[in-house]
């Protein structure tokens, strides 16, 4: 669970510029191109031509029943990391922002948090000071915000937070900060008979509360890190209580394990953005037949955030080194995406 | 994992009668009824009218968008136990039969098994003698037949066994011994927008090897007991190795936990056949709105097997006691099913 709770302190917060001439130029380019592309291509209209062509050529090959590379529909499993791949993960993992907001929300009922204790710096706005408390502080944060309640209560809390909380840099709700080109890619793959799954280091219950609406991906197609659960009777009513223990960490070599357990088929398409996704891409790309691996490279310091090899959040180092070896497409966000967020679209 | 490895020794093996006047009579009845029922009802044509009517009335209510009991398609989650609910589980769990057959198959490469050791009685045909070895023997059986290989190797072994092995009483392949009325129920629910899941105490990798073909249920809609897995590199090739440890036991109170982790939605329909399914049915039936719970009661000593409260396999005791309280349909296999197996159909 560490991944979720490592705050990227050192990266300077870069303000988000969501309008201006740059966007105008992009949309004009898009219109110019539209005459030459098919209806299907329009589904990837926020992608520049080169990466779009590469994705489409692969999809056309593997869905052509006369092709040697044909993949039957039942084997068209596509997996996507979430943080940094389907939505932004800066200046901190959104799940961490949720946890901190929950502490603030619950603080009035916990005077002991304000007067003393681990959460005092957090409640005074000093996130860095709080994190200086190390693992003990993070575990306390996780416990107080994610456990000691039923799965249904937790689901409601995440849904409420998602409707009310806003991102510190953009002022947008967090679920508005999903990547438009990736939404188009999900749609495009689904339209071509692929089952799309999220395979994330993030908490499974956190994602399931909003991902169906945001991505059209139902809860049973979401794989993530998992905490302890206990089935108990509250009088005549059975509930599932969330326990303060990490049951499964769906990160790094855990991702292929989570895929095997929750999906049960080896994917043929995988997209990620960090070294935490390396094994998932590797497991996908080394399967028999024509496979597709994709890394989202955060290169856009103007429209989103720029970070890679040295970042504490979403570190991408080994993945960049080995992209050529495994024939992974490295998507340069600044160059390859015409639009970042849905609200940037005209 | 105990459930899988408890052999039901005391039950006398009852020979299976798959043809004869009884079947003729059944099929005639079916034809007589066909004139009065709709096309949709035909999908449940192996069910007698009374349980069929009860199932259909519920489905019609919850899929009618004008009904107060309407359930949107995204929430139509139906869960099914496997052993004894979708296929036969006598005279021993089929997965146990697989494990024993695997030991016999591998024995020539393991002379030490024949000369001495835990597997000696098994290889001499004395299953009861082998099981007298208790937990140590069962764990050794599980280890030798289910671990120490990659997930892909295991999948191939199960597929090969399924094609070649036959049931001691019927002489049929094990995957032919699925219940025709339940296949129709799966089809009927799927046609009405339900997502159908298996939630079984059986091993997840064992089921996934054959269930897609047998039931039309893909691997990612199968929840089961889970062993340890390790992602490792064999040279340039990554593999998932099956480890000799039980990671999750998907039985009893584990079933709602497995449902929460792998499905992420509370089911609205649940079918089981033993007290191991009690919590799954309870969790389903106590959700908000109109829910459906069903117990398959093994009452047919002629066409299948008859057992319930005293059985070591598929014990159904508490479930029978509480069926009325939770409004569960108790399916009397002898009376409610016109046909048991697909190969009985005309």
XYZ file of C-alpha atoms in Angstrom:
692
model
C 0.000 0.000 0.000
C 3.071 2.188 0.275
C 2.692 3.405 -3.277
C -0.562 5.114 -2.402
C 0.880 6.884 0.543
C 4.106 8.247 -0.778
C 3.522 11.898 -1.314
C 5.488 13.527 -4.018
C 6.786 16.432 -2.019
C 9.730 17.536 -4.117
C 7.913 18.185 -7.378
C 6.987 21.824 -7.722
C 3.270 22.285 -8.246
C 2.736 23.360 -11.801
C -0.363 25.318 -12.547
C -2.671 23.847 -15.111
C -3.439 25.857 -18.246
C -6.645 24.555 -19.704
C -7.316 27.072 -22.462
C -5.503 29.484 -24.732
C -4.048 29.439 -28.239
C -2.391 26.062 -27.854
C -5.763 24.356 -27.570
C -7.179 26.291 -30.518
C -4.326 25.112 -32.684
C -4.870 21.505 -31.650
C -8.536 21.481 -32.543
C -7.855 23.024 -35.945
C -5.367 20.266 -36.695
C -7.947 17.714 -35.718
C -10.497 19.158 -38.108
C -7.983 19.186 -40.950
C -7.303 15.528 -40.483
C -10.860 14.391 -40.179
C -11.425 14.265 -43.916
C -8.898 11.474 -44.316
C -9.861 9.163 -41.508
C -12.523 6.601 -41.036
C -15.376 6.610 -38.538
C -13.462 4.180 -36.366
C -10.461 6.479 -36.267
C -12.680 9.268 -35.003
C -12.941 7.262 -31.818
C -9.289 8.056 -31.213
C -9.641 11.678 -32.287
C -7.617 13.120 -29.394
C -4.576 11.106 -30.466
C -2.041 12.406 -32.957
C -1.769 10.396 -36.139
C 1.383 8.394 -35.430
C 0.425 6.660 -32.148
C -3.179 6.407 -33.349
C -2.050 4.577 -36.463
C 0.074 2.176 -34.455
C -2.789 1.314 -32.096
C -5.291 0.913 -34.917
C -3.051 -1.234 -37.061
C -2.603 -3.629 -34.171
C -6.308 -3.747 -33.378
C -7.158 -4.316 -37.026
C -4.637 -7.163 -37.285
C -5.741 -9.012 -34.173
C -9.463 -8.642 -34.847
C -9.278 -9.750 -38.485
C -10.422 -13.374 -38.479
C -8.389 -14.046 -41.628
C -5.182 -12.737 -40.079
C -2.512 -15.056 -38.660
C -2.456 -12.720 -35.655
C -6.182 -13.107 -34.985
C -7.207 -13.151 -31.326
C -10.672 -14.588 -30.605
C -12.969 -12.233 -28.752
C -12.898 -14.328 -25.575
C -9.132 -13.723 -25.312
C -9.214 -9.965 -25.937
C -8.218 -8.914 -22.435
C -6.888 -5.362 -22.089
C -5.480 -4.125 -18.773
C -4.900 -0.536 -17.674
C -3.142 0.888 -14.682
C -5.178 3.734 -13.163
C -3.084 6.413 -11.387
C -1.126 8.303 -14.043
C -2.468 6.091 -16.830
C -6.212 6.786 -16.836
C -6.197 9.892 -14.631
C -3.709 12.311 -13.127
C -1.677 11.266 -10.062
C -0.117 14.623 -9.137
C 0.565 16.479 -6.895
C -0.390 13.424 -4.822
C -2.280 10.188 -5.469
C -5.943 11.152 -5.398
C -6.646 8.378 -2.912
C -4.220 10.061 -0.512
C -6.059 13.358 -1.001
C -9.254 11.496 -0.110
C -7.681 10.063 3.057
C -6.460 13.495 4.185
C -9.822 15.115 3.434
C -11.561 12.398 5.425
C -9.405 13.119 8.473
C -10.314 16.792 8.209
C -13.995 15.967 7.827
C -14.030 13.649 10.841
C -11.827 15.857 13.054
C -14.712 17.654 14.849
C -15.732 14.285 16.313
C -12.143 13.607 17.353
C -10.890 16.482 19.522
C -7.929 14.286 20.473
C -6.656 14.628 16.873
C -6.527 18.415 17.116
C -4.938 18.701 20.520
C -2.245 16.133 20.118
C -1.381 13.019 18.215
C -0.297 12.059 14.749
C -2.943 13.999 12.825
C -2.224 17.381 14.459
C 0.091 18.666 11.679
C -2.333 17.432 9.016
C -5.200 19.350 10.560
C -3.020 22.462 10.684
C -2.401 22.167 6.956
C 1.140 20.833 7.279
C 1.057 17.700 5.112
C 4.849 17.522 4.945
C 5.076 17.685 8.727
C 2.515 14.904 9.004
C 4.408 12.690 6.578
C 7.603 13.234 8.541
C 5.932 10.880 11.013
C 6.762 8.108 8.572
C 5.095 4.731 8.345
C 3.343 5.061 11.700
C 1.553 8.203 10.553
C 0.600 6.716 7.177
C -0.791 3.540 8.715
C -2.815 5.624 11.169
C -4.146 7.671 8.239
C -5.099 4.541 6.335
C -6.733 2.979 9.357
C -8.792 6.040 10.251
C -9.950 6.788 6.702
C -10.274 3.339 5.121
C -11.215 0.857 7.843
C -13.520 0.368 10.810
C -16.614 0.648 8.623
C -18.601 -1.513 6.248
C -17.806 -1.708 2.545
C -21.089 0.050 1.842
C -20.328 2.941 4.201
C -16.890 3.342 2.646
C -18.392 3.343 -0.836
C -20.758 6.153 0.163
C -17.935 8.193 1.676
C -15.849 7.968 -1.492
C -18.854 8.900 -3.649
C -19.619 11.931 -1.463
C -15.990 13.049 -1.509
C -15.833 12.680 -5.285
C -18.835 14.981 -5.687
C -17.502 17.671 -3.373
C -13.690 17.684 -3.290
C -11.637 19.531 -5.877
C -8.096 19.277 -7.135
C -5.663 21.863 -5.674
C -4.269 22.946 -9.058
C -7.194 22.719 -11.472
C -10.143 23.287 -9.152
C -11.876 20.405 -10.936
C -13.476 17.404 -9.303
C -10.995 14.552 -9.273
C -13.084 12.367 -11.553
C -13.028 15.106 -14.173
C -9.268 14.690 -14.421
C -9.386 11.497 -16.425
C -7.478 11.439 -19.692
C -9.645 12.032 -22.753
C -7.381 10.043 -25.127
C -7.543 7.057 -22.767
C -11.344 7.240 -22.579
C -11.327 7.094 -26.373
C -8.923 4.151 -26.283
C -11.164 2.271 -23.817
C -14.176 2.920 -26.063
C -12.290 1.891 -29.159
C -11.081 -1.388 -27.638
C -14.524 -2.169 -26.198
C -16.085 -1.517 -29.611
C -13.635 -4.067 -31.002
C -14.639 -6.812 -28.587
C -12.025 -6.255 -25.890
C -12.819 -6.596 -22.202
C -11.129 -3.678 -20.460
C -9.838 -4.065 -16.905
C -8.198 -1.715 -14.448
C -5.209 -3.264 -12.668
C -4.021 -0.701 -10.159
C -1.937 -0.410 -7.016
C -4.753 1.738 -5.652
C -7.371 0.412 -3.267
C -9.986 -1.705 -4.989
C -12.921 -0.318 -2.973
C -11.821 3.257 -3.600
C -11.742 2.777 -7.359
C -14.972 0.854 -7.605
C -16.906 3.738 -6.039
C -16.462 5.971 -9.087
C -14.758 4.080 -11.952
C -17.923 2.641 -13.480
C -19.266 6.140 -14.073
C -15.934 7.638 -15.086
C -14.652 4.919 -17.428
C -17.579 2.594 -18.073
C -15.599 -0.160 -16.318
C -17.749 -2.188 -13.889
C -16.477 -3.196 -10.413
C -15.858 -6.810 -11.452
C -13.368 -5.575 -14.057
C -11.322 -3.702 -11.487
C -8.306 -5.297 -9.823
C -6.507 -3.438 -7.063
C -4.881 -3.576 -3.667
C -7.077 -5.222 -1.107
C -7.503 -4.880 2.637
C -8.839 -7.367 5.169
C -12.584 -8.028 5.189
C -14.772 -9.715 7.737
C -18.319 -10.996 7.210
C -20.249 -10.289 10.405
C -23.832 -10.099 11.597
C -25.093 -6.795 12.957
C -28.257 -8.163 14.474
C -30.146 -9.669 11.538
C -28.122 -7.720 8.999
C -24.907 -9.152 7.599
C -22.156 -6.684 6.769
C -18.630 -6.759 5.408
C -16.330 -4.826 7.716
C -13.105 -3.322 6.435
C -10.156 -4.385 8.599
C -6.865 -2.545 9.145
C -4.627 -5.021 7.349
C -3.202 -5.220 3.847
C -4.325 -8.454 2.220
C -2.886 -7.992 -1.248
C -0.602 -5.361 -2.772
C -1.413 -5.089 -6.461
C 1.819 -3.486 -7.564
C 4.946 -4.537 -9.497
C 5.190 -8.373 -9.549
C 1.843 -8.358 -7.727
C 0.106 -7.136 -10.878
C 0.488 -10.352 -12.905
C -0.567 -12.247 -9.761
C -3.650 -10.050 -9.373
C -4.387 -10.508 -13.075
C -4.184 -14.266 -12.741
C -6.417 -14.315 -9.672
C -9.071 -11.816 -10.721
C -9.035 -12.132 -14.512
C -7.686 -15.618 -15.120
C -6.441 -14.912 -18.634
C -3.175 -13.471 -19.816
C -3.829 -9.999 -21.272
C -3.043 -9.168 -24.875
C -2.951 -5.404 -24.308
C -1.517 -3.492 -21.358
C -1.091 0.214 -20.586
C 0.766 1.729 -17.671
C 2.861 4.749 -16.761
C 5.369 3.695 -14.123
C 7.839 1.005 -13.164
C 5.064 -0.367 -10.963
C 3.447 -1.474 -14.220
C 6.618 -3.032 -15.649
C 5.793 -6.647 -14.777
C 2.219 -6.257 -16.041
C 3.490 -5.006 -19.403
C 6.213 -7.645 -19.480
C 3.765 -10.473 -18.685
C 1.443 -9.203 -21.411
C 4.074 -8.636 -24.077
C 5.790 -12.013 -23.676
C 2.604 -14.003 -24.270
C 2.205 -15.947 -27.511
C 1.110 -13.916 -30.515
C 0.941 -10.244 -31.328
C 0.686 -8.199 -28.148
C 0.493 -4.487 -27.360
C 2.236 -2.688 -24.504
C 1.984 1.036 -23.878
C 3.640 3.454 -21.474
C 2.125 6.881 -20.870
C 5.099 9.209 -20.474
C 4.272 12.348 -18.480
C 6.066 14.968 -20.524
C 3.616 17.845 -20.444
C 4.536 20.398 -17.788
C 2.044 22.898 -19.205
C -1.163 20.929 -19.617
C -0.452 18.269 -16.952
C 2.797 17.401 -15.127
C 6.242 16.370 -16.341
C 8.064 13.631 -14.448
C 9.709 10.257 -15.008
C 12.998 8.727 -13.844
C 13.500 10.741 -10.662
C 9.902 11.026 -9.531
C 8.670 9.605 -6.219
C 5.190 9.267 -7.679
C 4.897 7.281 -10.877
C 8.618 6.726 -11.321
C 9.307 5.566 -14.876
C 12.911 4.473 -15.336
C 13.359 0.775 -16.106
C 10.243 0.957 -18.275
C 11.811 3.619 -20.481
C 15.045 1.627 -20.735
C 13.268 -1.546 -21.867
C 10.495 -0.073 -24.008
C 12.345 -0.797 -27.231
C 13.252 -4.344 -26.209
C 9.579 -5.203 -25.655
C 8.291 -3.000 -28.494
C 6.258 -0.854 -26.110
C 4.700 2.332 -27.433
C 5.890 5.242 -25.304
C 3.200 7.898 -25.495
C 4.643 11.396 -25.226
C 1.738 13.233 -23.624
C 2.915 16.647 -24.782
C 3.292 15.572 -28.401
C 0.884 12.686 -28.876
C -2.248 13.917 -27.139
C -4.259 16.773 -28.627
C -6.353 17.080 -25.496
C -5.632 15.949 -21.934
C -8.953 16.156 -20.068
C -12.553 15.866 -21.314
C -13.269 19.428 -20.175
C -10.591 20.677 -22.578
C -12.581 19.443 -25.520
C -14.447 22.013 -27.560
C -9.314 -26.110 1.008
C -10.572 -28.854 3.296
C -13.945 -28.955 1.589
C -12.336 -30.124 -1.607
C -10.469 -32.889 0.072
C -13.071 -34.422 2.284
C -14.060 -37.604 0.588
C -17.553 -38.817 1.196
C -16.731 -42.376 2.107
C -19.873 -43.443 3.909
C -22.356 -42.737 1.131
C -23.094 -45.879 -0.853
C -22.366 -45.417 -4.535
C -25.675 -45.345 -6.340
C -25.634 -46.371 -9.927
C -26.843 -43.805 -12.363
C -29.807 -44.705 -14.594
C -29.646 -42.486 -17.616
C -32.345 -43.993 -19.789
C -35.561 -46.026 -19.490
C -39.261 -45.320 -19.159
C -38.824 -42.586 -16.591
C -37.014 -40.380 -19.085
C -39.552 -41.103 -21.819
C -42.335 -39.971 -19.559
C -40.511 -36.773 -18.720
C -39.949 -35.774 -22.290
C -43.566 -36.425 -23.189
C -44.681 -34.143 -20.388
C -42.367 -31.483 -21.699
C -43.871 -31.659 -25.163
C -47.396 -31.443 -23.777
C -46.587 -28.244 -21.957
C -44.834 -26.512 -24.774
C -48.021 -25.303 -26.435
C -48.926 -23.187 -23.429
C -45.671 -21.452 -22.712
C -43.826 -18.537 -24.221
C -40.522 -18.602 -26.048
C -38.780 -17.264 -22.965
C -40.206 -20.074 -20.851
C -38.783 -22.575 -23.286
C -35.410 -21.518 -22.001
C -36.330 -23.174 -18.690
C -37.924 -26.184 -20.344
C -36.266 -28.753 -18.066
C -37.914 -27.170 -15.034
C -41.331 -28.192 -13.782
C -43.948 -25.464 -13.906
C -44.001 -24.418 -10.246
C -40.303 -23.514 -9.688
C -40.102 -22.242 -13.259
C -42.991 -19.863 -12.611
C -41.398 -18.604 -9.409
C -38.078 -17.886 -11.115
C -39.699 -16.217 -14.090
C -42.019 -14.039 -12.058
C -39.065 -12.692 -10.135
C -37.024 -12.057 -13.280
C -39.955 -10.326 -14.939
C -40.493 -8.101 -11.909
C -36.893 -6.996 -11.501
C -36.290 -6.420 -15.224
C -39.487 -4.401 -15.781
C -38.364 -0.785 -15.810
C -41.823 0.323 -14.667
C -41.758 -1.981 -11.638
C -40.932 -0.742 -8.137
C -38.646 -3.771 -7.888
C -36.684 -2.844 -11.007
C -32.955 -3.617 -10.890
C -30.826 -1.772 -13.450
C -28.789 -4.034 -15.684
C -25.484 -2.968 -14.137
C -26.656 -4.366 -10.773
C -27.945 -7.694 -12.077
C -25.295 -9.864 -10.462
C -26.150 -13.564 -10.142
C -23.833 -15.936 -8.239
C -23.732 -19.716 -8.403
C -21.897 -22.252 -6.330
C -20.358 -24.941 -8.550
C -19.993 -28.388 -6.876
C -23.483 -29.795 -6.368
C -25.129 -26.667 -7.779
C -23.975 -26.577 -11.402
C -22.587 -30.107 -11.626
C -22.542 -33.319 -9.594
C -20.228 -33.585 -6.574
C -20.603 -37.303 -5.805
C -19.143 -39.795 -5.051
C -16.304 -37.333 -4.499
C -15.602 -33.748 -5.514
C -14.460 -33.937 -9.109
C -11.381 -31.892 -8.268
C -10.351 -34.624 -5.838
C -10.818 -37.198 -8.587
C -8.524 -35.064 -10.742
C -5.889 -34.923 -7.984
C -5.944 -38.707 -7.521
C -5.784 -39.346 -11.275
C -2.824 -36.990 -11.539
C -0.910 -38.946 -8.888
C -1.567 -42.147 -10.843
C -0.494 -40.508 -14.096
C 2.739 -39.170 -12.624
C 3.571 -42.298 -10.615
C 5.876 -43.909 -13.253
C 8.221 -40.932 -12.837
C 8.087 -41.318 -9.055
C 9.056 -44.870 -8.096
C 9.362 -43.666 -4.502
C 5.544 -43.246 -4.438
C 4.960 -46.893 -5.306
C 7.487 -48.436 -2.978
C 6.697 -46.448 0.102
C 5.281 -43.180 1.241
C 1.910 -41.532 1.513
C 0.689 -42.278 -2.012
C 1.239 -46.065 -1.823
C -2.357 -46.957 -0.849
C -3.726 -44.569 -3.476
C -1.684 -46.229 -6.199
C -2.932 -49.624 -5.040
C -6.512 -48.424 -5.454
C -7.176 -47.989 -1.751
C -8.508 -44.423 -1.546
C -9.934 -44.966 1.926
C -6.581 -46.220 3.171
C -4.890 -43.163 1.681
C -7.329 -40.801 3.349
C -6.730 -42.507 6.689
C -3.426 -40.637 6.513
C -5.391 -37.503 7.367
C -4.371 -33.947 6.700
C -0.753 -34.831 5.970
C -1.825 -37.106 3.118
C -4.286 -34.588 1.696
C -1.784 -31.758 1.754
C 0.761 -33.992 0.014
C -1.877 -34.823 -2.619
C -2.677 -31.157 -3.157
C 0.982 -30.221 -3.347
C 1.900 -32.937 -5.846
C -1.112 -32.407 -8.127
C -1.764 -28.658 -7.904
C 1.567 -26.904 -7.310
C 5.171 -26.814 -8.429
C 4.175 -25.850 -11.955
C 3.134 -22.754 -13.861
C -0.514 -21.691 -14.127
C -0.369 -22.485 -17.842
C 0.954 -26.017 -17.283
C -1.744 -26.648 -14.681
C -4.416 -25.374 -17.048
C -3.235 -27.819 -19.714
C -3.227 -30.728 -17.275
C -6.815 -30.056 -16.202
C -7.926 -29.717 -19.830
C -6.269 -33.017 -20.756
C -7.802 -34.788 -17.753
C -11.239 -33.421 -18.579
C -11.012 -34.860 -22.089
C -9.889 -38.306 -20.961
C -11.136 -39.113 -17.443
C -14.591 -40.520 -16.823
C -16.927 -40.650 -13.859
C -16.939 -43.980 -11.944
C -20.746 -44.323 -11.942
C -21.888 -42.833 -15.246
C -18.855 -43.444 -17.443
C -19.324 -39.901 -18.739
C -16.685 -37.200 -18.882
C -16.938 -35.037 -15.805
C -17.862 -31.930 -17.750
C -20.833 -33.794 -19.213
C -22.280 -34.086 -15.725
C -23.439 -30.488 -15.520
C -27.087 -29.895 -14.685
C -29.247 -29.185 -17.714
C -31.819 -27.097 -15.760
C -29.007 -24.915 -14.400
C -27.554 -24.397 -17.889
C -31.004 -23.186 -18.904
C -31.165 -20.930 -15.865
C -27.761 -19.414 -16.683
C -28.911 -18.794 -20.257
C -32.203 -17.331 -19.122
C -30.566 -14.924 -16.673
C -27.907 -13.914 -19.196
C -30.627 -13.243 -21.778
C -32.247 -10.951 -19.227
C -29.146 -8.853 -18.700
C -27.676 -10.638 -15.680
C -23.955 -11.185 -15.254
C -23.514 -14.746 -14.036
C -20.633 -15.640 -11.719
C -19.412 -18.858 -10.176
C -18.502 -18.492 -6.496
C -17.127 -21.842 -5.412
C -15.030 -23.393 -2.668
C -13.233 -25.243 -5.466
C -9.872 -24.142 -6.805
C -10.116 -21.159 -9.118
C -7.526 -22.434 -11.625
C -9.190 -25.853 -11.785
C -12.586 -24.354 -12.667
C -11.295 -21.834 -15.145
C -9.773 -24.596 -17.281
C -13.178 -25.931 -18.360
C -16.009 -23.702 -17.102
C -16.022 -21.283 -20.033
C -16.802 -24.130 -22.418
C -19.195 -25.926 -20.053
C -21.223 -22.972 -18.786
C -20.355 -20.015 -20.995
C -18.870 -18.315 -17.924
C -15.511 -16.671 -18.638
C -12.556 -16.947 -16.207
C -12.995 -13.387 -14.926
C -16.489 -14.305 -13.728
C -15.220 -17.199 -11.633
C -14.419 -16.761 -7.944
C -12.895 -19.652 -6.024
C -10.309 -20.786 -3.531
C -6.873 -19.508 -4.354
C -3.360 -20.792 -3.774
C -0.097 -18.899 -3.583
C 1.359 -17.548 -6.816
C 4.788 -16.227 -7.633
C 5.791 -14.175 -10.673
C 9.255 -15.346 -11.740
C 11.548 -15.139 -14.727
C 12.576 -18.377 -16.433
C 15.323 -16.874 -18.525
C 13.592 -14.266 -20.672
C 10.169 -15.796 -20.081
C 8.059 -14.706 -17.133
C 5.867 -17.344 -15.527
C 3.417 -17.584 -12.662
C 4.347 -20.507 -10.434
C 1.738 -22.194 -8.255
C 2.933 -22.406 -4.642
C 1.926 -24.946 -1.984
C -0.021 -22.556 0.236
C -3.690 -21.698 0.607
C -4.137 -17.972 0.012
C -7.907 -17.719 0.219
C -10.622 -20.222 1.155
C -13.770 -19.271 -0.724
C -16.244 -21.121 1.477
C -18.880 -20.206 4.080
C -18.241 -16.646 5.369
C -15.411 -16.510 2.818
C -17.926 -16.426 -0.033
C -19.293 -12.912 0.653
C -15.672 -11.801 1.107
C -14.693 -13.376 -2.226
C -17.721 -11.747 -3.837
C -16.751 -8.350 -2.493
C -13.141 -8.714 -3.650
C -13.679 -10.242 -7.090
C -17.100 -8.897 -8.059
C -17.435 -5.718 -6.013
C -21.233 -5.648 -6.089
C -23.741 -7.327 -3.823
C -25.540 -10.048 -5.796
C -29.280 -9.982 -6.337
C -29.542 -13.689 -7.156
C -27.709 -16.603 -5.523
C -27.881 -20.368 -5.955
C -26.162 -22.990 -3.824
C -26.651 -26.495 -2.507
C -24.884 -26.755 0.845
C -24.325 -24.979 4.150
C -21.069 -23.762 2.609
C -23.284 -21.483 0.515
C -25.373 -20.258 3.452
C -23.581 -16.933 3.940
C -23.585 -16.235 0.198
C -27.351 -16.721 0.041
C -27.847 -14.755 3.257
C -25.705 -11.837 2.034
C -27.650 -11.818 -1.229
C -31.128 -12.112 0.272
C -30.669 -9.406 2.894
C -29.703 -6.747 0.360
C -32.146 -3.941 -0.395
C -34.945 -4.781 -2.811
C -36.367 -7.971 -4.226
C -33.753 -10.727 -4.150
C -33.709 -14.391 -5.127
C -32.058 -17.220 -3.196
C -32.134 -20.848 -4.310
C -30.978 -24.112 -2.776
C -30.588 -27.203 -4.953
C -31.706 -30.096 -2.753
C -30.221 -33.434 -3.827
C -33.255 -35.692 -3.503
C -32.880 -37.929 -6.538
C -31.282 -41.269 -5.646
C -32.223 -42.701 -9.034
C -31.094 -40.103 -11.537
C -28.373 -38.488 -9.385
C -27.638 -38.825 -5.640
C -29.720 -38.212 -2.533
C -28.072 -36.511 0.455
C -28.499 -33.519 2.732
C -28.279 -33.058 6.513
C -25.911 -35.927 7.311
C -23.694 -35.807 4.268
C -19.971 -35.150 4.476
C -20.027 -33.746 0.975
C -22.464 -30.931 0.337
C -24.045 -31.025 3.788
C -27.312 -29.075 3.715
C -28.751 -28.644 7.196
C -28.894 -25.039 8.424
C -29.843 -23.989 4.907
C -32.945 -26.183 4.949
C -33.891 -24.869 8.396
C -33.684 -21.230 7.335
C -34.981 -21.470 3.766
C -38.431 -20.236 4.737
C -37.117 -17.374 6.852
C -35.169 -16.005 3.887
C -37.747 -17.015 1.278
C -35.282 -19.299 -0.508
C -36.575 -21.605 -3.197
C -35.617 -25.171 -2.312
C -35.387 -27.082 -5.571
C -36.347 -30.730 -5.156
C -34.236 -32.320 -7.882
C -36.397 -35.449 -8.090
C -39.640 -33.498 -8.488
C -38.641 -30.169 -10.004
C -36.213 -31.194 -12.729
C -37.450 -33.058 -15.799
C -33.911 -33.814 -16.888
C -30.673 -33.887 -14.903
C -27.857 -33.941 -17.480
C -27.700 -32.607 -21.044
C -27.100 -36.136 -22.363
C -30.501 -37.165 -20.962
C -32.228 -34.753 -23.299
C -33.843 -36.194 -26.382
